[in-house]
mmCIF file of C-alpha atoms in Angstrom:
data_model
loop_
_atom_site.group_PDB
_atom_site.id
_atom_site.type_symbol
_atom_site.label_atom_id
_atom_site.label_comp_id
_atom_site.label_asym_id
_atom_site.label_seq_id
_atom_site.Cartn_x
_atom_site.Cartn_y
_atom_site.Cartn_z
ATOM 1 C CA MET A 5 100.405 76.745 75.484
ATOM 2 C CA ASN A 6 101.027 80.026 73.391
ATOM 3 C CA SER A 7 100.532 83.280 74.188
ATOM 4 C CA GLY A 8 97.618 84.735 71.867
ATOM 5 C CA ALA A 9 96.489 81.138 70.535
ATOM 6 C CA PRO A 10 92.907 80.022 69.948
ATOM 7 C CA GLY A 11 90.734 77.398 71.820
ATOM 8 C CA THR A 12 89.821 76.990 75.172
ATOM 9 C CA LEU A 13 91.927 76.802 78.578
ATOM 10 C CA ALA A 14 91.525 73.337 80.936
ATOM 11 C CA VAL A 15 91.310 73.259 84.526
ATOM 12 C CA GLU A 16 91.820 70.155 85.610
ATOM 13 C CA THR A 17 94.302 67.685 87.321
ATOM 14 C CA VAL A 18 93.955 67.512 90.700
ATOM 15 C CA LYS A 19 97.147 67.025 92.890
ATOM 16 C CA PHE A 20 97.642 67.278 96.903
ATOM 17 C CA PHE A 21 100.564 67.936 98.805
ATOM 18 C CA GLY A 22 99.214 67.486 102.139
ATOM 19 C CA GLN A 23 102.734 66.820 104.006
ATOM 20 C CA HIS A 24 102.729 70.404 105.713
ATOM 21 C CA ARG A 25 103.063 70.930 109.618
ATOM 22 C CA GLY A 26 101.345 74.100 109.907
ATOM 23 C CA GLU A 27 99.983 76.856 106.870
ATOM 24 C CA VAL A 28 101.052 77.249 103.432
ATOM 25 C CA ASN A 29 102.462 81.074 103.917
ATOM 26 C CA CYS A 30 104.657 81.045 100.143
ATOM 27 C CA SER A 31 105.276 78.814 97.456
ATOM 28 C CA ALA A 32 107.900 79.793 93.860
ATOM 29 C CA PHE A 33 108.361 77.235 90.919
ATOM 30 C CA SER A 34 111.888 76.815 89.309
ATOM 31 C CA PRO A 35 112.668 78.269 86.298
ATOM 32 C CA ASP A 36 112.428 74.788 84.698
ATOM 33 C CA SER A 37 108.675 74.598 86.676
ATOM 34 C CA ARG A 38 109.953 70.815 87.766
ATOM 35 C CA THR A 39 110.358 71.818 91.318
ATOM 36 C CA LEU A 40 107.567 73.251 93.848
ATOM 37 C CA LEU A 41 109.011 75.140 96.669
ATOM 38 C CA THR A 42 106.525 75.948 99.559
ATOM 39 C CA ALA A 43 107.400 78.136 103.061
ATOM 40 C CA SER A 44 105.746 76.343 106.129
ATOM 41 C CA GLU A 45 103.948 78.139 109.552
ATOM 42 C CA ASP A 46 106.464 74.884 110.819
ATOM 43 C CA GLY A 47 108.873 76.151 110.630
ATOM 44 C CA CYS A 48 110.719 74.019 107.309
ATOM 45 C CA VAL A 49 111.299 75.039 103.101
ATOM 46 C CA TYR A 50 109.832 72.198 101.286
ATOM 47 C CA GLY A 51 110.820 70.599 98.226
ATOM 48 C CA TRP A 52 107.814 68.782 95.685
ATOM 49 C CA GLU A 53 108.324 67.510 92.358
ATOM 50 C CA THR A 54 105.854 69.216 90.505
ATOM 51 C CA GLN A 55 104.514 66.130 87.844
ATOM 52 C CA SER A 56 105.001 63.777 90.688
ATOM 53 C CA ARG A 57 104.751 65.366 93.712
ATOM 54 C CA GLN A 58 107.225 63.666 95.447
ATOM 55 C CA LEU A 59 108.815 65.401 98.726
ATOM 56 C CA LEU A 60 112.608 65.896 97.969
ATOM 57 C CA TRP A 61 113.260 68.338 100.573
ATOM 58 C CA ARG A 62 112.083 68.972 104.506
ATOM 59 C CA LEU A 63 114.259 71.657 105.757
ATOM 60 C CA GLY A 64 114.818 72.994 108.928
ATOM 61 C CA GLY A 65 117.334 76.014 109.715
ATOM 62 C CA HIS A 66 115.125 78.597 110.299
ATOM 63 C CA THR A 67 113.828 78.902 114.349
ATOM 64 C CA GLY A 68 110.352 80.118 113.170
ATOM 65 C CA PRO A 69 107.784 80.141 110.529
ATOM 66 C CA VAL A 70 108.621 80.771 107.066
ATOM 67 C CA LYS A 71 107.587 83.612 105.359
ATOM 68 C CA SER A 72 108.737 83.994 102.008
ATOM 69 C CA CYS A 73 110.778 81.268 99.397
ATOM 70 C CA ARG A 74 112.414 82.501 95.765
ATOM 71 C CA PHE A 75 114.534 80.625 93.774
ATOM 72 C CA SER A 76 117.243 82.276 92.243
ATOM 73 C CA PRO A 77 116.878 82.869 88.244
ATOM 74 C CA ASP A 78 119.579 81.038 87.214
ATOM 75 C CA GLY A 79 118.153 78.402 88.806
ATOM 76 C CA ARG A 80 120.346 77.291 91.127
ATOM 77 C CA LEU A 81 120.154 78.650 94.358
ATOM 78 C CA PHE A 82 116.547 79.187 96.322
ATOM 79 C CA ALA A 83 116.076 81.460 99.735
ATOM 80 C CA SER A 84 113.310 81.637 102.216
ATOM 81 C CA SER A 85 112.863 84.102 104.933
ATOM 82 C CA SER A 86 111.445 83.605 108.287
ATOM 83 C CA CYS A 87 109.876 85.512 111.833
ATOM 84 C CA ASP A 88 113.538 84.556 113.928
ATOM 85 C CA ARG A 89 114.750 87.332 111.382
ATOM 86 C CA THR A 90 116.847 85.726 109.212
ATOM 87 C CA VAL A 91 117.628 85.090 105.564
ATOM 88 C CA ARG A 92 119.162 82.025 104.127
ATOM 89 C CA LEU A 93 120.159 80.852 100.912
ATOM 90 C CA TRP A 94 120.302 77.596 99.832
ATOM 91 C CA ASP A 95 121.929 75.770 97.144
ATOM 92 C CA VAL A 96 119.500 73.402 94.612
ATOM 93 C CA ALA A 97 121.529 70.928 93.720
ATOM 94 C CA THR A 98 122.757 69.430 97.633
ATOM 95 C CA ALA A 99 119.365 71.536 99.364
ATOM 96 C CA ARG A 100 122.066 72.630 101.768
ATOM 97 C CA CYS A 101 121.440 75.750 103.598
ATOM 98 C CA LEU A 102 124.358 77.600 102.371
ATOM 99 C CA GLN A 103 124.765 81.265 104.124
ATOM 100 C CA VAL A 104 122.290 82.841 106.623
ATOM 101 C CA LEU A 105 121.870 86.715 106.700
ATOM 102 C CA LYS A 106 121.692 88.668 109.663
ATOM 103 C CA GLY A 107 120.453 91.690 110.224
ATOM 104 C CA HIS A 108 116.462 92.208 110.373
ATOM 105 C CA GLN A 109 115.760 93.351 113.792
ATOM 106 C CA ARG A 110 112.030 91.766 112.949
ATOM 107 C CA SER A 111 110.250 88.969 110.812
ATOM 108 C CA VAL A 112 111.499 89.010 107.798
ATOM 109 C CA GLU A 113 108.091 88.989 105.432
ATOM 110 C CA THR A 114 109.853 89.436 101.698
ATOM 111 C CA VAL A 115 112.671 88.217 99.658
ATOM 112 C CA SER A 116 114.096 88.956 95.687
ATOM 113 C CA PHE A 117 116.580 87.828 93.322
ATOM 114 C CA SER A 118 118.009 90.847 90.892
ATOM 115 C CA PRO A 119 117.671 89.305 87.190
ATOM 116 C CA ASP A 120 121.594 87.974 86.836
ATOM 117 C CA SER A 121 120.865 86.052 90.417
ATOM 118 C CA ARG A 122 123.514 88.450 92.417
ATOM 119 C CA GLN A 123 121.888 90.327 94.679
ATOM 120 C CA LEU A 124 118.875 89.322 96.760
ATOM 121 C CA ALA A 125 116.587 92.073 99.096
ATOM 122 C CA SER A 126 114.128 91.549 101.619
ATOM 123 C CA GLY A 127 112.180 93.177 104.006
ATOM 124 C CA GLY A 128 110.184 92.954 107.131
ATOM 125 C CA TRP A 129 108.133 93.834 109.588
ATOM 126 C CA ASP A 130 112.091 96.013 110.666
ATOM 127 C CA LYS A 131 110.641 99.113 108.156
ATOM 128 C CA ARG A 132 113.803 97.614 106.502
ATOM 129 C CA VAL A 133 115.022 97.368 102.891
ATOM 130 C CA MET A 134 118.270 95.131 102.902
ATOM 131 C CA LEU A 135 120.586 94.559 99.480
ATOM 132 C CA TRP A 136 122.273 91.043 99.767
ATOM 133 C CA GLU A 137 125.481 90.299 98.057
ATOM 134 C CA VAL A 138 124.623 86.424 97.015
ATOM 135 C CA GLN A 139 128.168 84.298 96.621
ATOM 136 C CA SER A 140 128.998 86.167 99.959
ATOM 137 C CA GLY A 141 126.318 86.901 101.607
ATOM 138 C CA ASN A 142 127.520 89.983 102.753
ATOM 139 C CA ALA A 143 125.179 93.085 103.237
ATOM 140 C CA LEU A 144 125.471 95.918 100.621
ATOM 141 C CA ARG A 145 123.339 98.380 101.581
ATOM 142 C CA LEU A 146 120.312 99.482 103.746
ATOM 143 C CA PHE A 147 117.718 101.509 102.735
ATOM 144 C CA THR A 148 114.390 102.798 105.063
ATOM 145 C CA GLY A 149 112.054 105.125 104.856
ATOM 146 C CA HIS A 150 108.680 103.437 104.370
ATOM 147 C CA ARG A 151 106.695 104.012 107.681
ATOM 148 C CA ASP A 152 104.792 100.250 108.376
ATOM 149 C CA SER A 153 106.127 96.732 107.593
ATOM 150 C CA VAL A 154 107.820 95.656 103.977
ATOM 151 C CA GLN A 155 105.567 93.446 102.633
ATOM 152 C CA SER A 156 106.673 92.404 98.613
ATOM 153 C CA SER A 157 109.603 93.835 96.858
ATOM 154 C CA ASP A 158 110.193 93.117 92.527
ATOM 155 C CA PHE A 159 113.550 94.456 91.026
ATOM 156 C CA SER A 160 113.179 95.818 88.131
ATOM 157 C CA PRO A 161 113.907 94.120 84.781
ATOM 158 C CA SER A 162 117.476 96.320 84.557
ATOM 159 C CA ALA A 163 117.995 95.662 87.971
ATOM 160 C CA ASP A 164 118.440 99.223 88.196
ATOM 161 C CA CYS A 165 116.009 100.035 90.781
ATOM 162 C CA LEU A 166 113.969 97.980 93.379
ATOM 163 C CA ALA A 167 110.498 98.590 94.040
ATOM 164 C CA THR A 168 108.639 97.985 97.758
ATOM 165 C CA GLY A 169 105.213 97.690 98.997
ATOM 166 C CA SER A 170 104.575 98.075 102.124
ATOM 167 C CA TRP A 171 102.015 98.714 105.215
ATOM 168 C CA ASP A 172 102.134 102.434 104.869
ATOM 169 C CA ARG A 173 100.424 101.378 101.781
ATOM 170 C CA THR A 174 102.795 103.038 99.385
ATOM 171 C CA LEU A 175 105.168 101.744 96.655
ATOM 172 C CA ARG A 176 109.116 103.014 96.684
ATOM 173 C CA ILE A 177 111.869 102.584 94.014
ATOM 174 C CA TRP A 178 115.036 102.155 95.441
ATOM 175 C CA ASP A 179 118.237 103.983 92.821
ATOM 176 C CA LEU A 180 120.288 100.303 93.024
ATOM 177 C CA ARG A 181 122.593 102.305 90.499
ATOM 178 C CA ALA A 182 126.431 102.299 92.135
ATOM 179 C CA GLY A 183 127.418 106.071 93.753
ATOM 180 C CA THR A 184 123.255 106.362 94.713
ATOM 181 C CA PRO A 185 122.171 107.574 98.164
ATOM 182 C CA ALA A 186 120.343 104.433 100.817
ATOM 183 C CA VAL A 187 117.397 106.948 100.137
ATOM 184 C CA PHE A 188 114.297 105.727 97.933
ATOM 185 C CA HIS A 189 114.254 107.495 94.214
ATOM 186 C CA GLN A 190 110.526 107.753 94.122
ATOM 187 C CA LYS A 191 107.392 107.080 96.202
ATOM 188 C CA LEU A 192 104.041 106.857 94.583
ATOM 189 C CA GLU A 193 100.878 106.591 96.343
ATOM 190 C CA GLY A 194 96.832 105.649 95.274
ATOM 191 C CA HIS A 195 96.568 102.488 96.865
ATOM 192 C CA SER A 196 94.316 103.208 100.367
ATOM 193 C CA SER A 197 95.598 100.414 102.261
ATOM 194 C CA ASN A 198 98.342 98.272 102.944
ATOM 195 C CA ILE A 199 100.335 96.673 99.750
ATOM 196 C CA SER A 200 100.753 93.512 99.345
ATOM 197 C CA CYS A 201 101.911 92.397 96.203
ATOM 198 C CA LEU A 202 103.709 93.698 93.492
ATOM 199 C CA GLN A 203 105.899 93.188 90.101
ATOM 200 C CA TYR A 204 107.339 94.213 87.278
ATOM 201 C CA SER A 205 106.852 93.954 83.373
ATOM 202 C CA ALA A 206 109.556 92.862 81.133
ATOM 203 C CA SER A 207 109.875 97.015 79.920
ATOM 204 C CA GLY A 208 109.619 98.153 82.975
ATOM 205 C CA LEU A 209 105.079 98.627 84.063
ATOM 206 C CA LEU A 210 104.627 98.123 87.813
ATOM 207 C CA ALA A 211 101.534 96.176 89.503
ATOM 208 C CA SER A 212 100.833 96.636 92.528
ATOM 209 C CA GLY A 213 98.147 95.238 94.766
ATOM 210 C CA SER A 214 96.704 96.365 98.537
ATOM 211 C CA TRP A 215 93.832 95.123 100.715
ATOM 212 C CA ASP A 216 91.740 97.867 98.935
ATOM 213 C CA LYS A 217 90.649 95.882 96.532
ATOM 214 C CA THR A 218 91.941 97.282 93.389
ATOM 215 C CA VAL A 219 94.907 96.944 91.625
ATOM 216 C CA HIS A 220 97.571 99.833 90.743
ATOM 217 C CA ILE A 221 99.393 99.817 87.441
ATOM 218 C CA TRP A 222 102.157 102.191 86.861
ATOM 219 C CA LYS A 223 104.755 103.392 84.400
ATOM 220 C CA PRO A 224 107.968 104.107 87.457
ATOM 221 C CA VAL A 225 108.931 106.051 84.445
ATOM 222 C CA THR A 226 107.330 109.243 85.411
ATOM 223 C CA SER A 227 105.524 108.007 88.622
ATOM 224 C CA SER A 228 102.617 108.191 86.777
ATOM 225 C CA LEU A 229 99.698 106.602 87.622
ATOM 226 C CA LEU A 230 98.364 104.414 84.291
ATOM 227 C CA VAL A 231 95.311 102.503 85.555
ATOM 228 C CA GLN A 232 93.459 101.275 87.880
ATOM 229 C CA LEU A 233 91.874 97.287 87.638
ATOM 230 C CA LYS A 234 88.800 97.029 89.989
ATOM 231 C CA GLY A 235 85.812 94.129 90.537
ATOM 232 C CA HIS A 236 87.731 92.352 92.927
ATOM 233 C CA ALA A 237 85.314 91.866 96.424
ATOM 234 C CA THR A 238 88.277 91.167 99.111
ATOM 235 C CA TRP A 239 91.554 92.254 98.546
ATOM 236 C CA VAL A 240 94.474 91.014 96.301
ATOM 237 C CA ASN A 241 96.773 88.657 97.694
ATOM 238 C CA SER A 242 98.342 88.224 93.560
ATOM 239 C CA ILE A 243 98.273 89.525 90.263
ATOM 240 C CA ALA A 244 100.927 88.685 86.990
ATOM 241 C CA PHE A 245 101.512 89.974 83.571
ATOM 242 C CA SER A 246 101.506 88.358 80.871
ATOM 243 C CA LEU A 247 104.444 87.845 78.113
ATOM 244 C CA ASP A 248 102.632 90.523 76.160
ATOM 245 C CA GLU A 249 101.814 92.837 78.462
ATOM 246 C CA LEU A 250 98.626 93.834 77.267
ATOM 247 C CA GLN A 251 96.588 91.873 80.069
ATOM 248 C CA LEU A 252 97.434 91.053 84.026
ATOM 249 C CA ALA A 253 95.889 88.367 86.565
ATOM 250 C CA SER A 254 94.883 88.745 89.769
ATOM 251 C CA ALA A 255 93.433 86.625 92.855
ATOM 252 C CA GLY A 256 91.722 87.496 95.530
ATOM 253 C CA TYR A 257 91.577 86.631 99.188
ATOM 254 C CA SER A 258 88.468 85.040 97.973
ATOM 255 C CA GLY A 259 89.861 82.420 95.600
ATOM 256 C CA MET A 260 87.989 85.243 92.145
ATOM 257 C CA VAL A 261 90.391 85.562 90.034
ATOM 258 C CA LYS A 262 90.256 88.486 87.138
ATOM 259 C CA VAL A 263 92.362 88.769 83.453
ATOM 260 C CA TRP A 264 92.331 91.953 82.974
ATOM 261 C CA ASP A 265 92.834 94.296 80.190
ATOM 262 C CA CYS A 266 95.335 96.849 80.796
ATOM 263 C CA HIS A 267 94.696 99.665 78.537
ATOM 264 C CA THR A 268 90.882 99.999 79.498
ATOM 265 C CA GLY A 269 90.705 98.287 83.269
ATOM 266 C CA LYS A 270 87.941 96.444 81.940
ATOM 267 C CA CYS A 271 87.767 92.644 83.001
ATOM 268 C CA LEU A 272 87.825 89.440 80.408
ATOM 269 C CA GLU A 273 87.388 86.930 82.869
ATOM 270 C CA THR A 274 86.260 85.946 86.081
ATOM 271 C CA LEU A 275 87.783 82.281 87.260
ATOM 272 C CA LYS A 276 86.866 81.072 90.851
ATOM 273 C CA VAL A 277 89.289 78.638 92.808
ATOM 274 C CA GLY A 278 88.182 78.408 96.243
ATOM 275 C CA ARG A 279 86.718 74.594 95.866
ATOM 276 C CA MET A 280 88.258 71.387 94.177
ATOM 277 C CA PRO A 281 85.655 71.410 90.773
ATOM 278 C CA LYS A 282 83.955 68.275 90.786
ATOM 279 C CA ALA A 283 85.248 68.004 85.995
ATOM 280 C CA PRO A 284 87.362 69.838 83.689
ATOM 281 C CA VAL A 285 86.597 73.550 83.559
ATOM 282 C CA GLN A 286 86.847 75.321 79.761
ATOM 283 C CA ILE A 287 87.182 78.764 80.458
ATOM 284 C CA PRO A 288 88.009 81.339 77.115
ATOM 285 C CA ARG A 289 92.049 81.197 76.610
ATOM 286 C CA THR A 290 93.799 84.402 77.349
ATOM 287 C CA SER A 291 96.989 85.155 75.861
ATOM 288 C CA VAL A 292 99.139 85.459 79.130
ATOM 289 C CA GLY A 293 101.948 83.692 79.150
ATOM 290 C CA ILE A 294 103.446 80.292 80.267
ATOM 291 C CA ARG A 295 106.361 81.774 82.811
ATOM 292 C CA ALA A 296 103.420 84.934 83.540
ATOM 293 C CA LEU A 297 100.951 82.230 84.079
ATOM 294 C CA GLN A 298 103.569 80.357 86.636
ATOM 295 C CA ASP A 299 104.890 83.768 88.601
ATOM 296 C CA PHE A 300 100.995 84.179 88.744
ATOM 297 C CA TRP A 301 99.215 81.247 89.717
ATOM 298 C CA THR A 302 102.455 80.263 91.951
ATOM 299 C CA ARG A 303 101.278 83.138 95.086
ATOM 300 C CA VAL A 304 98.110 82.395 94.170
ATOM 301 C CA LEU A 305 99.057 79.500 96.588
ATOM 302 C CA CYS A 306 100.793 81.054 98.782
ATOM 303 C CA PHE A 307 96.878 83.011 100.454
ATOM 304 C CA LEU A 308 95.396 79.480 99.312
ATOM 305 C CA ALA A 309 96.763 77.134 100.351
ATOM 306 C CA GLY A 310 95.610 77.251 104.332
ATOM 307 C CA GLY A 311 95.118 74.813 107.384
ATOM 308 C CA THR A 312 96.915 71.861 108.006
ATOM 309 C CA GLY A 313 97.340 71.642 103.969
ATOM 310 C CA ARG A 314 94.156 69.578 103.616
ATOM 311 C CA GLY A 315 92.583 71.213 101.084
ATOM 312 C CA PRO A 316 90.590 72.793 99.206
ATOM 313 C CA HIS A 317 92.158 75.100 98.764
ATOM 314 C CA LEU A 318 93.927 75.228 94.733
ATOM 315 C CA HIS A 319 96.843 76.225 93.112
ATOM 316 C CA LEU A 320 96.388 76.777 88.819
ATOM 317 C CA HIS A 321 99.521 75.857 87.468
ATOM 318 C CA PRO A 322 100.486 75.582 83.128
ATOM 319 C CA ARG A 323 101.249 72.398 82.009
ATOM 320 C CA TRP A 324 101.584 72.733 78.360
ATOM 321 C CA GLN A 325 97.812 73.562 76.812
ATOM 322 C CA THR A 326 96.441 73.332 79.989
ATOM 323 C CA LEU A 327 96.128 74.672 83.302
ATOM 324 C CA SER A 328 96.415 71.499 86.195
ATOM 325 C CA VAL A 329 94.894 72.676 89.007
ATOM 326 C CA TRP A 330 96.745 71.593 92.615
ATOM 327 C CA SER A 331 96.390 71.539 96.143
ATOM 328 C CA CYS A 332 98.273 71.851 98.752
#
């Protein structure tokens, strides 16, 4: 799928990944999109071959529900976090646990890798944000300041900053440069409820989605709010920028997906994905790029794939010039 190409976007092939023994809390695609990772309430991390639906791994080790999972940008590792207060680092080639990172005092709700795959950030119910060295598993820094659970995180493209979103309704941006104090560099306020998701764009804009049913797009350099996107009827669970940063996609609790103009705040497209389509659904092609859509649809699954894995919750994943609808 080429950014800005004319035509329509087809929503078609339905595939099921139904071997979970508990609710699915999170998911992530590998950088090459060939492997799907899911984190389950049953305490296991699952790995799937996306095209064949073959179960590659069902990895135990965590002693509580797995809350978050993420592949490293280089595709060599993946991380999982759990209510058992730990983060585990896994080798993709062998599906072997390499490190168990201990330091959180309560459930770890979010993990994210730095762009160079050398560092990992985690946050959770203990209101802490921890920065880890991936190779050694050593804790590098501890950031405190949030007044409630940390639910989302993302590194800036330059890896100089880490953004975190919390139930305290704030985003905090931490300066990761060597020699800087372990206190928050910026605090962005404006949401009226907890922040469930956030993402940096390639140029350094920051988007945040909240239970207040809105998406905010920020310019962190000036701590300014550029635009507020309103229109979801339920809380926002997932967001992603298009590659050209002209548009942003967001998903709400009800399964309603919206595509927005980032400059005007106008909703360009709305797609309901809460029920399995009986036939391919045609929607206008937008300029949302493959990698952005990959991340976005992956995080839609984090909410939509619930229950015992028997559907009809849907997940959309880009494949060439179509979006395939997947159910977990």
